[in-house]
mmCIF file of C-alpha atoms and ligand atoms in Angstrom:
data_model
loop_
_atom_site.group_PDB
_atom_site.id
_atom_site.type_symbol
_atom_site.label_atom_id
_atom_site.label_comp_id
_atom_site.label_asym_id
_atom_site.label_seq_id
_atom_site.Cartn_x
_atom_site.Cartn_y
_atom_site.Cartn_z
ATOM 1 C CA UNK A 39 0.000 0.000 0.000
ATOM 2 C CA UNK A 40 2.324 2.757 1.209
ATOM 3 C CA UNK A 41 5.294 0.618 1.990
ATOM 4 C CA UNK A 42 7.994 2.384 -0.016
ATOM 5 C CA UNK A 43 7.259 6.024 0.917
ATOM 6 C CA UNK A 44 6.919 5.404 4.591
ATOM 7 C CA UNK A 45 9.863 3.095 4.674
ATOM 8 C CA UNK A 46 12.075 5.689 3.054
ATOM 9 C CA UNK A 47 11.040 8.253 5.653
ATOM 10 C CA UNK A 48 11.325 5.721 8.438
ATOM 11 C CA UNK A 49 14.647 4.344 7.206
ATOM 12 C CA UNK A 50 16.063 7.858 7.135
ATOM 13 C CA UNK A 51 14.913 8.647 10.675
ATOM 14 C CA UNK A 52 15.774 5.302 12.137
ATOM 15 C CA UNK A 53 19.120 4.763 10.489
ATOM 16 C CA UNK A 54 20.205 8.250 11.413
ATOM 17 C CA UNK A 55 19.646 7.156 14.998
ATOM 18 C CA UNK A 56 21.559 3.926 14.250
ATOM 19 C CA UNK A 57 18.849 1.860 15.823
ATOM 20 C CA UNK A 58 17.738 -0.617 13.215
ATOM 21 C CA UNK A 59 18.398 -1.595 9.694
ATOM 22 C CA UNK A 60 15.046 -1.592 7.972
ATOM 23 C CA UNK A 61 15.432 -4.066 5.157
ATOM 24 C CA UNK A 62 12.046 -3.364 3.610
ATOM 25 C CA UNK A 63 10.666 -6.705 4.566
ATOM 26 C CA UNK A 64 7.572 -6.319 2.440
ATOM 27 C CA UNK A 65 9.415 -7.807 -0.552
ATOM 28 C CA UNK A 66 9.436 -4.553 -2.502
ATOM 29 C CA UNK A 67 11.242 -5.588 -5.705
ATOM 30 C CA UNK A 68 13.517 -2.524 -5.947
ATOM 31 C CA UNK A 69 16.455 -4.719 -6.987
ATOM 32 C CA UNK A 70 15.224 -4.456 -10.577
ATOM 33 C CA UNK A 71 15.539 -0.655 -10.780
ATOM 34 C CA UNK A 72 19.118 -0.922 -12.130
ATOM 35 C CA UNK A 73 18.062 -3.079 -15.060
ATOM 36 C CA UNK A 74 15.235 -0.765 -16.077
ATOM 37 C CA UNK A 75 17.493 2.264 -15.737
ATOM 38 C CA UNK A 76 19.832 0.632 -18.224
ATOM 39 C CA UNK A 77 16.924 0.106 -20.622
ATOM 40 C CA UNK A 78 16.549 3.898 -20.629
ATOM 41 C CA UNK A 79 14.088 5.342 -23.112
ATOM 42 C CA UNK A 80 13.042 1.946 -24.445
ATOM 43 C CA UNK A 81 10.299 1.673 -21.849
ATOM 44 C CA UNK A 82 9.206 5.292 -21.847
ATOM 45 C CA UNK A 83 5.505 5.720 -22.547
ATOM 46 C CA UNK A 84 4.030 9.067 -23.523
ATOM 47 C CA UNK A 85 0.312 9.466 -22.891
ATOM 48 C CA UNK A 86 -1.154 12.729 -24.099
ATOM 49 C CA UNK A 87 -3.842 14.548 -22.165
ATOM 50 C CA UNK A 88 -6.582 13.504 -24.563
ATOM 51 C CA UNK A 89 -5.715 9.783 -24.507
ATOM 52 C CA UNK A 90 -7.263 6.962 -22.410
ATOM 53 C CA UNK A 91 -9.986 9.259 -21.128
ATOM 54 C CA UNK A 92 -12.962 6.955 -21.521
ATOM 55 C CA UNK A 93 -13.765 4.300 -18.900
ATOM 56 C CA UNK A 94 -13.814 1.766 -21.726
ATOM 57 C CA UNK A 95 -10.801 0.019 -23.228
ATOM 58 C CA UNK A 96 -12.450 -2.564 -25.474
ATOM 59 C CA UNK A 97 -16.226 -2.860 -25.550
ATOM 60 C CA UNK A 98 -16.031 -6.092 -27.567
ATOM 61 C CA UNK A 99 -14.167 -7.883 -24.791
ATOM 62 C CA UNK A 100 -16.166 -9.246 -21.801
ATOM 63 C CA UNK A 101 -13.400 -7.624 -19.759
ATOM 64 C CA UNK A 102 -14.223 -4.224 -21.253
ATOM 65 C CA UNK A 103 -11.575 -2.410 -19.162
ATOM 66 C CA UNK A 104 -8.742 -4.627 -20.478
ATOM 67 C CA UNK A 105 -6.386 -2.682 -22.789
ATOM 68 C CA UNK A 106 -5.937 -4.746 -26.001
ATOM 69 C CA UNK A 107 -2.228 -3.902 -26.083
ATOM 70 C CA UNK A 108 -1.761 -5.145 -22.523
ATOM 71 C CA UNK A 109 -3.636 -8.381 -23.319
ATOM 72 C CA UNK A 110 -1.467 -8.865 -26.418
ATOM 73 C CA UNK A 111 1.772 -8.449 -24.459
ATOM 74 C CA UNK A 112 0.598 -10.822 -21.691
ATOM 75 C CA UNK A 113 0.002 -13.546 -24.269
ATOM 76 C CA UNK A 114 3.346 -12.878 -26.012
ATOM 77 C CA UNK A 115 5.231 -12.999 -22.725
ATOM 78 C CA UNK A 116 3.661 -16.274 -21.583
ATOM 79 C CA UNK A 117 4.360 -17.800 -24.997
ATOM 80 C CA UNK A 118 8.018 -16.810 -24.884
ATOM 81 C CA UNK A 119 8.593 -17.777 -21.244
ATOM 82 C CA UNK A 120 6.432 -20.897 -21.484
ATOM 83 C CA UNK A 121 5.047 -20.538 -17.970
ATOM 84 C CA UNK A 122 1.302 -20.519 -18.664
ATOM 85 C CA UNK A 123 -1.277 -21.648 -21.172
ATOM 86 C CA UNK A 124 -3.233 -18.669 -22.443
ATOM 87 C CA UNK A 125 -5.329 -20.403 -25.121
ATOM 88 C CA UNK A 126 -8.963 -20.715 -24.139
ATOM 89 C CA UNK A 127 -8.519 -18.349 -21.198
ATOM 90 C CA UNK A 128 -10.192 -15.042 -20.473
ATOM 91 C CA UNK A 129 -7.625 -12.498 -19.320
ATOM 92 C CA UNK A 130 -8.949 -10.369 -16.468
ATOM 93 C CA UNK A 131 -6.796 -7.406 -15.510
ATOM 94 C CA UNK A 132 -6.754 -6.144 -11.928
ATOM 95 C CA UNK A 133 -5.273 -3.438 -9.745
ATOM 96 C CA UNK A 134 -2.487 -5.765 -8.709
ATOM 97 C CA UNK A 135 -3.126 -9.448 -8.268
ATOM 98 C CA UNK A 136 -4.396 -8.492 -4.796
ATOM 99 C CA UNK A 137 -7.606 -7.163 -6.318
ATOM 100 C CA UNK A 138 -7.891 -10.266 -8.485
ATOM 101 C CA UNK A 139 -7.519 -12.495 -5.450
ATOM 102 C CA UNK A 140 -10.590 -10.848 -3.888
ATOM 103 C CA UNK A 141 -12.392 -10.938 -7.233
ATOM 104 C CA UNK A 142 -11.698 -14.681 -7.409
ATOM 105 C CA UNK A 143 -13.132 -15.291 -3.926
ATOM 106 C CA UNK A 144 -16.211 -13.274 -4.849
ATOM 107 C CA UNK A 145 -16.637 -15.204 -8.105
ATOM 108 C CA UNK A 146 -16.067 -18.682 -6.686
ATOM 109 C CA UNK A 147 -18.050 -18.575 -3.449
ATOM 110 C CA UNK A 148 -21.727 -19.503 -3.925
ATOM 111 C CA UNK A 149 -24.069 -16.561 -3.343
ATOM 112 C CA UNK A 150 -26.747 -18.716 -1.712
ATOM 113 C CA UNK A 151 -24.564 -20.865 0.578
ATOM 114 C CA UNK A 152 -25.846 -21.595 4.107
ATOM 115 C CA UNK A 153 -22.528 -20.382 5.510
ATOM 116 C CA UNK A 154 -19.392 -18.621 4.200
ATOM 117 C CA UNK A 155 -17.163 -20.813 2.054
ATOM 118 C CA UNK A 156 -13.891 -21.845 3.717
ATOM 119 C CA UNK A 157 -10.668 -20.413 2.265
ATOM 120 C CA UNK A 158 -7.444 -22.263 3.083
ATOM 121 C CA UNK A 159 -3.769 -22.310 2.160
ATOM 122 C CA UNK A 160 -0.960 -24.520 3.423
ATOM 123 C CA UNK A 161 1.257 -22.905 6.088
ATOM 124 C CA UNK A 162 3.589 -21.139 5.806
ATOM 125 C CA UNK A 163 1.337 -18.948 3.672
ATOM 126 C CA UNK A 164 1.551 -15.497 2.142
ATOM 127 C CA UNK A 165 1.555 -12.668 4.635
ATOM 128 C CA UNK A 166 3.246 -9.294 4.547
ATOM 129 C CA UNK A 167 4.595 -6.825 7.044
ATOM 130 C CA UNK A 168 2.315 -5.638 9.849
ATOM 131 C CA UNK A 169 2.398 -2.535 11.995
ATOM 132 C CA UNK A 170 5.434 -2.283 14.203
ATOM 133 C CA UNK A 171 6.531 0.721 16.221
ATOM 134 C CA UNK A 172 9.521 1.221 18.475
ATOM 135 C CA UNK A 173 9.415 2.611 22.034
ATOM 136 C CA UNK A 174 9.147 6.176 20.787
ATOM 137 C CA UNK A 175 6.215 5.127 18.617
ATOM 138 C CA UNK A 176 8.212 5.610 15.429
ATOM 139 C CA UNK A 177 6.530 3.629 12.742
ATOM 140 C CA UNK A 178 8.931 0.929 11.566
ATOM 141 C CA UNK A 179 6.682 -1.217 9.422
ATOM 142 C CA UNK A 180 3.217 -0.930 8.028
ATOM 143 C CA UNK A 181 0.506 -3.460 7.531
ATOM 144 C CA UNK A 182 0.101 -4.831 4.025
ATOM 145 C CA UNK A 183 -1.721 -7.775 2.551
ATOM 146 C CA UNK A 184 -1.937 -11.379 3.575
ATOM 147 C CA UNK A 185 -4.318 -14.148 2.629
ATOM 148 C CA UNK A 186 -5.994 -14.282 6.085
ATOM 149 C CA UNK A 187 -6.414 -10.520 6.502
ATOM 150 C CA UNK A 188 -7.557 -9.962 2.921
ATOM 151 C CA UNK A 189 -10.072 -12.790 3.153
ATOM 152 C CA UNK A 190 -11.585 -11.596 6.412
ATOM 153 C CA UNK A 191 -11.204 -7.811 6.246
ATOM 154 C CA UNK A 192 -14.827 -7.210 5.201
ATOM 155 C CA UNK A 193 -16.251 -10.087 7.252
ATOM 156 C CA UNK A 194 -17.916 -11.333 4.102
ATOM 157 C CA UNK A 195 -20.940 -13.595 4.252
ATOM 158 C CA UNK A 196 -19.597 -15.378 1.144
ATOM 159 C CA UNK A 197 -16.211 -16.668 2.291
ATOM 160 C CA UNK A 198 -14.114 -16.954 5.432
ATOM 161 C CA UNK A 199 -10.477 -17.718 6.220
ATOM 162 C CA UNK A 200 -10.179 -21.299 7.562
ATOM 163 C CA UNK A 201 -6.415 -21.567 8.107
ATOM 164 C CA UNK A 202 -3.801 -24.130 7.204
ATOM 165 C CA UNK A 203 -4.827 -26.358 4.286
ATOM 166 C CA UNK A 204 -2.954 -29.354 5.776
ATOM 167 C CA UNK A 205 -5.154 -29.283 8.876
ATOM 168 C CA UNK A 206 -8.410 -28.528 7.119
ATOM 169 C CA UNK A 207 -10.930 -31.303 7.654
ATOM 170 C CA UNK A 208 -14.303 -29.567 7.502
ATOM 171 C CA UNK A 209 -16.822 -31.224 5.196
ATOM 172 C CA UNK A 210 -18.191 -29.274 2.257
ATOM 173 C CA UNK A 211 -16.764 -27.101 -0.501
ATOM 174 C CA UNK A 212 -13.735 -24.921 -0.009
ATOM 175 C CA UNK A 213 -11.319 -22.679 -1.891
ATOM 176 C CA UNK A 214 -7.633 -23.537 -1.668
ATOM 177 C CA UNK A 215 -4.953 -20.997 -2.526
ATOM 178 C CA UNK A 216 -1.916 -22.617 -4.027
ATOM 179 C CA UNK A 217 1.075 -20.273 -4.197
ATOM 180 C CA UNK A 218 3.879 -21.723 -6.292
ATOM 181 C CA UNK A 219 6.718 -21.088 -5.775
ATOM 182 C CA UNK A 220 5.490 -20.302 -2.321
ATOM 183 C CA UNK A 221 5.855 -17.042 -0.436
ATOM 184 C CA UNK A 222 7.562 -17.274 2.095
ATOM 185 C CA UNK A 223 9.507 -20.560 1.783
ATOM 186 C CA UNK A 224 10.059 -20.736 -2.006
ATOM 187 C CA UNK A 225 8.959 -24.351 -2.535
ATOM 188 C CA UNK A 226 6.968 -25.457 -5.556
ATOM 189 C CA UNK A 227 3.503 -26.372 -4.359
ATOM 190 C CA UNK A 228 0.436 -28.370 -5.253
ATOM 191 C CA UNK A 229 -2.943 -28.680 -3.573
ATOM 192 C CA UNK A 230 -2.537 -29.866 0.034
ATOM 193 C CA UNK A 231 -6.075 -30.580 1.200
ATOM 194 C CA UNK A 232 -6.409 -34.304 1.393
ATOM 195 C CA UNK A 233 -9.667 -34.649 -0.519
ATOM 196 C CA UNK A 234 -11.394 -33.554 -3.673
ATOM 197 C CA UNK A 235 -14.211 -31.046 -4.098
ATOM 198 C CA UNK A 236 -12.125 -27.957 -3.562
ATOM 199 C CA UNK A 237 -11.786 -25.072 -5.951
ATOM 200 C CA UNK A 238 -8.174 -24.129 -6.576
ATOM 201 C CA UNK A 239 -6.804 -20.636 -7.096
ATOM 202 C CA UNK A 240 -3.184 -20.704 -8.253
ATOM 203 C CA UNK A 241 -1.152 -17.678 -7.272
ATOM 204 C CA UNK A 242 1.866 -17.875 -9.585
ATOM 205 C CA UNK A 243 3.324 -14.463 -8.766
ATOM 206 C CA UNK A 244 6.807 -16.062 -8.599
ATOM 207 C CA UNK A 245 6.598 -18.546 -11.479
ATOM 208 C CA UNK A 246 9.233 -16.707 -13.524
ATOM 209 C CA UNK A 247 12.697 -17.920 -14.624
ATOM 210 C CA UNK A 248 14.696 -15.719 -12.226
ATOM 211 C CA UNK A 249 13.049 -17.475 -9.254
ATOM 212 C CA UNK A 250 12.405 -21.053 -10.315
ATOM 213 C CA UNK A 251 12.944 -23.435 -13.244
ATOM 214 C CA UNK A 252 10.067 -23.176 -15.732
ATOM 215 C CA UNK A 253 9.141 -26.847 -15.959
ATOM 216 C CA UNK A 254 5.953 -26.589 -18.052
ATOM 217 C CA UNK A 255 3.211 -24.109 -18.912
ATOM 218 C CA UNK A 256 0.770 -23.831 -15.991
ATOM 219 C CA UNK A 257 -2.612 -25.120 -17.074
ATOM 220 C CA UNK A 258 -5.048 -24.410 -14.223
ATOM 221 C CA UNK A 259 -8.617 -23.162 -13.955
ATOM 222 C CA UNK A 260 -7.759 -19.836 -12.373
ATOM 223 C CA UNK A 261 -4.224 -18.471 -12.239
ATOM 224 C CA UNK A 262 -3.004 -15.134 -10.915
ATOM 225 C CA UNK A 263 0.086 -13.230 -12.084
ATOM 226 C CA UNK A 264 1.417 -9.789 -11.270
ATOM 227 C CA UNK A 265 3.928 -7.388 -12.783
ATOM 228 C CA UNK A 266 5.040 -6.644 -9.194
ATOM 229 C CA UNK A 267 7.140 -9.807 -9.045
ATOM 230 C CA UNK A 268 7.618 -10.495 -12.747
ATOM 231 C CA UNK A 269 9.171 -7.169 -13.754
ATOM 232 C CA UNK A 270 9.494 -5.425 -10.373
ATOM 233 C CA UNK A 271 6.911 -2.723 -11.196
ATOM 234 C CA UNK A 272 4.930 -3.089 -7.985
ATOM 235 C CA UNK A 273 3.907 0.586 -8.048
ATOM 236 C CA UNK A 274 2.195 0.206 -11.422
ATOM 237 C CA UNK A 275 -0.364 -1.961 -9.581
ATOM 238 C CA UNK A 276 -1.178 -4.294 -12.447
ATOM 239 C CA UNK A 277 -1.956 -7.995 -12.223
ATOM 240 C CA UNK A 278 -3.790 -10.412 -14.466
ATOM 241 C CA UNK A 279 -5.810 -13.572 -14.097
ATOM 242 C CA UNK A 280 -6.077 -16.378 -16.656
ATOM 243 C CA UNK A 281 -9.540 -17.827 -16.219
ATOM 244 C CA UNK A 282 -10.882 -20.959 -17.924
ATOM 245 C CA UNK A 283 -14.564 -20.733 -17.078
ATOM 246 C CA UNK A 284 -16.178 -17.704 -18.778
ATOM 247 C CA UNK A 285 -18.858 -17.555 -16.051
ATOM 248 C CA UNK A 286 -16.211 -17.255 -13.329
ATOM 249 C CA UNK A 287 -14.406 -14.627 -15.402
ATOM 250 C CA UNK A 288 -17.687 -12.678 -15.770
ATOM 251 C CA UNK A 289 -18.154 -12.602 -12.000
ATOM 252 C CA UNK A 290 -14.580 -11.457 -11.463
ATOM 253 C CA UNK A 291 -15.156 -8.675 -13.984
ATOM 254 C CA UNK A 292 -18.345 -7.753 -12.123
ATOM 255 C CA UNK A 293 -16.405 -7.533 -8.868
ATOM 256 C CA UNK A 294 -13.884 -5.143 -10.409
ATOM 257 C CA UNK A 295 -16.713 -3.057 -11.866
ATOM 258 C CA UNK A 296 -18.301 -2.769 -8.427
ATOM 259 C CA UNK A 297 -14.947 -2.158 -6.807
ATOM 260 C CA UNK A 298 -13.087 0.318 -9.034
ATOM 261 C CA UNK A 299 -15.106 0.520 -12.315
ATOM 262 C CA UNK A 300 -12.179 -0.983 -14.187
ATOM 263 C CA UNK A 301 -8.426 -0.698 -13.911
ATOM 264 C CA UNK A 302 -6.175 2.281 -14.717
ATOM 265 C CA UNK A 303 -5.712 2.410 -18.486
ATOM 266 C CA UNK A 304 -2.515 4.439 -18.101
ATOM 267 C CA UNK A 305 -1.007 1.763 -15.877
ATOM 268 C CA UNK A 306 -1.972 -0.964 -18.328
ATOM 269 C CA UNK A 307 -0.279 0.903 -21.174
ATOM 270 C CA UNK A 308 2.861 1.348 -19.117
ATOM 271 C CA UNK A 309 2.815 -2.323 -18.108
ATOM 272 C CA UNK A 310 2.250 -3.328 -21.763
ATOM 273 C CA UNK A 311 5.373 -1.426 -22.811
ATOM 274 C CA UNK A 312 7.466 -3.020 -20.101
ATOM 275 C CA UNK A 313 6.229 -6.510 -20.975
ATOM 276 C CA UNK A 314 6.916 -5.800 -24.643
ATOM 277 C CA UNK A 315 10.545 -4.876 -23.957
ATOM 278 C CA UNK A 316 10.913 -7.884 -21.675
ATOM 279 C CA UNK A 317 9.609 -10.218 -24.346
ATOM 280 C CA UNK A 318 11.626 -8.621 -27.160
ATOM 281 C CA UNK A 319 14.860 -9.022 -25.222
ATOM 282 C CA UNK A 320 14.035 -12.576 -24.156
ATOM 283 C CA UNK A 321 12.823 -14.177 -27.354
ATOM 284 C CA UNK A 322 15.943 -16.235 -28.069
ATOM 285 C CA UNK A 323 17.409 -16.620 -24.611
ATOM 286 C CA UNK A 324 17.187 -20.415 -24.551
ATOM 287 C CA UNK A 325 19.127 -20.727 -27.809
ATOM 288 C CA UNK A 326 21.676 -17.962 -27.773
ATOM 289 C CA UNK A 327 21.570 -16.472 -24.259
ATOM 290 C CA UNK A 328 21.116 -12.757 -23.999
ATOM 291 C CA UNK A 329 22.965 -10.161 -22.036
ATOM 292 C CA UNK A 330 20.012 -7.852 -22.518
ATOM 293 C CA UNK A 331 17.302 -10.168 -21.328
ATOM 294 C CA UNK A 332 15.609 -9.178 -18.080
ATOM 295 C CA UNK A 333 15.197 -12.818 -17.085
ATOM 296 C CA UNK A 334 18.731 -13.815 -17.984
ATOM 297 C CA UNK A 335 20.254 -10.918 -16.047
ATOM 298 C CA UNK A 336 17.878 -11.276 -13.082
ATOM 299 C CA UNK A 337 18.505 -15.014 -12.921
ATOM 300 C CA UNK A 338 22.248 -14.383 -12.551
ATOM 301 C CA UNK A 339 21.733 -11.575 -10.033
ATOM 302 C CA UNK A 340 19.537 -13.783 -7.896
ATOM 303 C CA UNK A 341 22.094 -16.594 -8.162
ATOM 304 C CA UNK A 342 24.793 -14.247 -6.877
ATOM 305 C CA UNK A 343 22.636 -13.086 -3.981
ATOM 306 C CA UNK A 344 21.750 -16.630 -2.962
ATOM 307 C CA UNK A 345 25.430 -17.577 -3.018
ATOM 308 C CA UNK A 346 26.293 -14.630 -0.763
ATOM 309 C CA UNK A 347 23.486 -15.442 1.633
ATOM 310 C CA UNK A 348 24.307 -19.161 1.772
ATOM 311 C CA UNK A 349 27.978 -18.373 2.418
ATOM 312 C CA UNK A 350 27.035 -16.061 5.329
ATOM 313 C CA UNK A 351 24.648 -18.644 6.766
ATOM 314 C CA UNK A 352 27.219 -21.455 6.494
ATOM 315 C CA UNK A 353 29.858 -19.344 8.215
ATOM 316 C CA UNK A 354 27.623 -18.458 11.148
ATOM 317 C CA UNK A 355 26.366 -22.027 11.883
ATOM 318 C CA UNK A 356 23.445 -20.425 13.741
ATOM 319 C CA UNK A 357 20.989 -20.571 10.864
ATOM 320 C CA UNK A 358 19.858 -22.828 8.076
ATOM 321 C CA UNK A 359 18.166 -22.268 4.744
ATOM 322 C CA UNK A 360 15.922 -24.605 2.759
ATOM 323 C CA UNK A 361 17.615 -26.875 0.222
ATOM 324 C CA UNK A 362 16.052 -26.889 -3.198
ATOM 325 C CA UNK A 363 16.291 -29.431 -5.985
ATOM 326 C CA UNK A 364 17.471 -27.993 -9.309
ATOM 327 C CA UNK A 365 15.321 -28.641 -12.342
ATOM 328 C CA UNK A 366 15.426 -28.168 -16.074
ATOM 329 C CA UNK A 367 14.240 -24.709 -17.091
ATOM 330 C CA UNK A 368 12.681 -24.809 -20.545
ATOM 331 C CA UNK A 369 13.051 -21.067 -20.884
ATOM 332 C CA UNK A 370 16.767 -20.867 -20.038
ATOM 333 C CA UNK A 371 17.293 -24.245 -21.705
ATOM 334 C CA UNK A 372 19.508 -25.451 -18.873
ATOM 335 C CA UNK A 373 19.345 -26.948 -15.389
ATOM 336 C CA UNK A 374 18.588 -24.116 -13.044
ATOM 337 C CA UNK A 375 18.414 -23.609 -9.300
ATOM 338 C CA UNK A 376 15.333 -22.412 -7.476
ATOM 339 C CA UNK A 377 16.333 -19.047 -6.005
ATOM 340 C CA UNK A 378 13.221 -17.569 -4.431
ATOM 341 C CA UNK A 379 12.416 -13.913 -3.906
ATOM 342 C CA UNK A 380 12.401 -14.605 -0.152
ATOM 343 C CA UNK A 381 14.798 -16.583 1.996
ATOM 344 C CA UNK A 382 13.118 -18.629 4.696
ATOM 345 C CA UNK A 383 15.755 -18.607 7.397
ATOM 346 C CA UNK A 384 15.617 -20.940 10.406
ATOM 347 C CA UNK A 385 17.452 -20.280 13.645
ATOM 348 C CA UNK A 386 19.057 -23.597 14.661
ATOM 349 C CA UNK A 387 20.421 -22.421 18.018
ATOM 350 C CA UNK A 388 18.373 -24.017 20.863
ATOM 351 C CA UNK A 389 18.858 -20.955 23.044
ATOM 352 C CA UNK A 390 17.087 -18.749 20.539
ATOM 353 C CA UNK A 391 13.332 -19.123 20.649
ATOM 354 C CA UNK A 392 12.336 -16.132 18.609
ATOM 355 C CA UNK A 393 14.507 -15.568 15.561
ATOM 356 C CA UNK A 394 12.852 -12.259 14.645
ATOM 357 C CA UNK A 395 13.724 -10.675 18.043
ATOM 358 C CA UNK A 396 17.169 -12.244 17.963
ATOM 359 C CA UNK A 397 17.964 -10.614 14.609
ATOM 360 C CA UNK A 398 16.467 -7.336 15.731
ATOM 361 C CA UNK A 399 19.155 -7.339 18.421
ATOM 362 C CA UNK A 400 21.681 -7.278 15.573
ATOM 363 C CA UNK A 401 19.894 -4.378 13.845
ATOM 364 C CA UNK A 402 18.095 -6.504 11.295
ATOM 365 C CA UNK A 403 14.373 -6.375 10.852
ATOM 366 C CA UNK A 404 12.855 -9.535 9.442
ATOM 367 C CA UNK A 405 9.409 -11.081 9.500
ATOM 368 C CA UNK A 406 8.842 -13.901 11.985
ATOM 369 C CA UNK A 407 7.313 -17.298 11.236
ATOM 370 C CA UNK A 408 4.192 -16.706 13.341
ATOM 371 C CA UNK A 409 2.911 -14.231 10.743
ATOM 372 C CA UNK A 410 2.930 -17.046 8.195
ATOM 373 C CA UNK A 411 1.125 -19.595 10.345
ATOM 374 C CA UNK A 412 4.250 -21.391 11.687
ATOM 375 C CA UNK A 413 6.646 -21.081 14.672
ATOM 376 C CA UNK A 414 8.991 -18.240 15.726
ATOM 377 C CA UNK A 415 12.147 -20.152 14.798
ATOM 378 C CA UNK A 416 11.683 -18.961 11.204
ATOM 379 C CA UNK A 417 12.027 -15.549 9.600
ATOM 380 C CA UNK A 418 11.519 -14.330 6.052
ATOM 381 C CA UNK A 419 14.112 -12.187 4.304
ATOM 382 C CA UNK A 420 13.558 -10.261 1.109
ATOM 383 C CA UNK A 421 16.040 -11.188 -1.634
ATOM 384 C CA UNK A 422 14.835 -8.474 -4.016
ATOM 385 C CA UNK A 423 15.816 -5.347 -2.127
ATOM 386 C CA UNK A 424 18.283 -2.723 -3.438
ATOM 387 C CA UNK A 425 21.978 -3.728 -3.485
ATOM 388 C CA UNK A 426 22.963 -1.571 -0.502
ATOM 389 C CA UNK A 427 20.328 -2.982 1.800
ATOM 390 C CA UNK A 428 20.934 -6.539 0.730
ATOM 391 C CA UNK A 429 24.715 -6.266 1.120
ATOM 392 C CA UNK A 430 24.398 -4.645 4.532
ATOM 393 C CA UNK A 431 22.029 -7.375 5.615
ATOM 394 C CA UNK A 432 24.417 -10.136 4.539
ATOM 395 C CA UNK A 433 27.301 -8.344 6.256
ATOM 396 C CA UNK A 434 25.421 -8.090 9.537
ATOM 397 C CA UNK A 435 24.301 -11.702 9.309
ATOM 398 C CA UNK A 436 27.863 -12.900 8.689
ATOM 399 C CA UNK A 437 29.160 -11.550 11.996
ATOM 400 C CA UNK A 438 26.764 -13.660 14.065
ATOM 401 C CA UNK A 439 28.604 -16.759 15.281
ATOM 402 C CA UNK A 440 27.225 -19.645 17.295
HETATM 403 N N1 PMP B 568 0.713 -12.975 -4.271
HETATM 404 C C1 PMP B 568 1.892 -13.182 -3.673
HETATM 405 C C2 PMP B 568 2.306 -14.580 -3.369
HETATM 406 C C3 PMP B 568 2.699 -12.102 -3.313
HETATM 407 O O1 PMP B 568 3.864 -12.323 -2.677
HETATM 408 C C4 PMP B 568 2.272 -10.787 -3.615
HETATM 409 C C5 PMP B 568 3.102 -9.576 -3.288
HETATM 410 N N2 PMP B 568 3.797 -9.604 -2.120
HETATM 411 C C6 PMP B 568 1.043 -10.626 -4.222
HETATM 412 C C7 PMP B 568 0.298 -11.738 -4.550
HETATM 413 C C8 PMP B 568 0.490 -9.255 -4.467
HETATM 414 O O2 PMP B 568 0.810 -8.774 -5.689
HETATM 415 P P1 PMP B 568 0.302 -7.351 -6.235
HETATM 416 O O3 PMP B 568 1.385 -6.380 -5.943
HETATM 417 O O4 PMP B 568 0.094 -7.590 -7.674
HETATM 418 O O5 PMP B 568 -0.990 -7.015 -5.552
#
């Protein structure tokens, strides 16, 4: 929501007092700024005062607020990356995938159910920074989205958060959110509820080559993507859903009509340009490599960061990180390592019960496991922060010895 602005102000105040290092734990993907700076004018979009004035983008499309150019670039990008089937899908654009998540719940929950439909996801599940102040009431972190708080914020009569999918045993229909690779732990995921009859929503915000091998095109009923994690343009607030059932798509569109009467056309045009440049520079990556390709460059940057972090963790012997199995990436045309946007760090020292407080003592703010539905031995670290913050974080982590 207002993560970046406030954090900048807060970071300035707090770091000038040398109290804490605020590592922007909301996963703000500012790491990618350097790449887009190097692309210079290639992604500049000029929108004159008289353009995109109407509410309507394309009256022939059931999603009448979807910019045709944005839809075209979404399809091109998925075809080049090979991470999702777009044929036979309605594209629904949203103000971030956050809006689409709520639209999906609205569309999938029956309107005449005797009770709200249960919504579950396997722990640890997606959750972002909450309000945190220090003793002087300086604001250090602000509350953003999470599956539980988004599901329950309006106390809807249609759906209700029902917790960890692995423990869910209630009879009746349910909606399961499958985030793959998962935020916060980075593992590839499938449905976890041990029975059929559920409706699945796949949140594939991180199913891009810099984070995980692209094994095959995702072919689900309802899949969510966002430019926030694909390109790093979180502030553009654009996400998209690929929806198989036209009736479900219609209800999602209805939700967005009721909610915001469409989605910023200016933002869609900007996002379209960025996706276009991304696709143009990535078309032949698998065959010839490309030192211009966003994915190629980001993949190597992430690899470097994970190496630095693993080296610091190995030196300290206090922490551990998940081990991932490499896989063949059809986009990069090589075996590639999973290297998630978040590191899910575990404190292995028996004397430390709460890893988040422990790290705070070393001037590092992280996000503790309890926020994600698991224990306090875990914390989540953003791997997509700016270089300075990331390097400082690794440096501070390296000095902690068992
Ligand atoms: N899903 C997941 C798994 C995320 O991590 C995030 C962002 N933190 C979102 C959705 C939200 O994306 P957007 O910025 O498009 O609302």
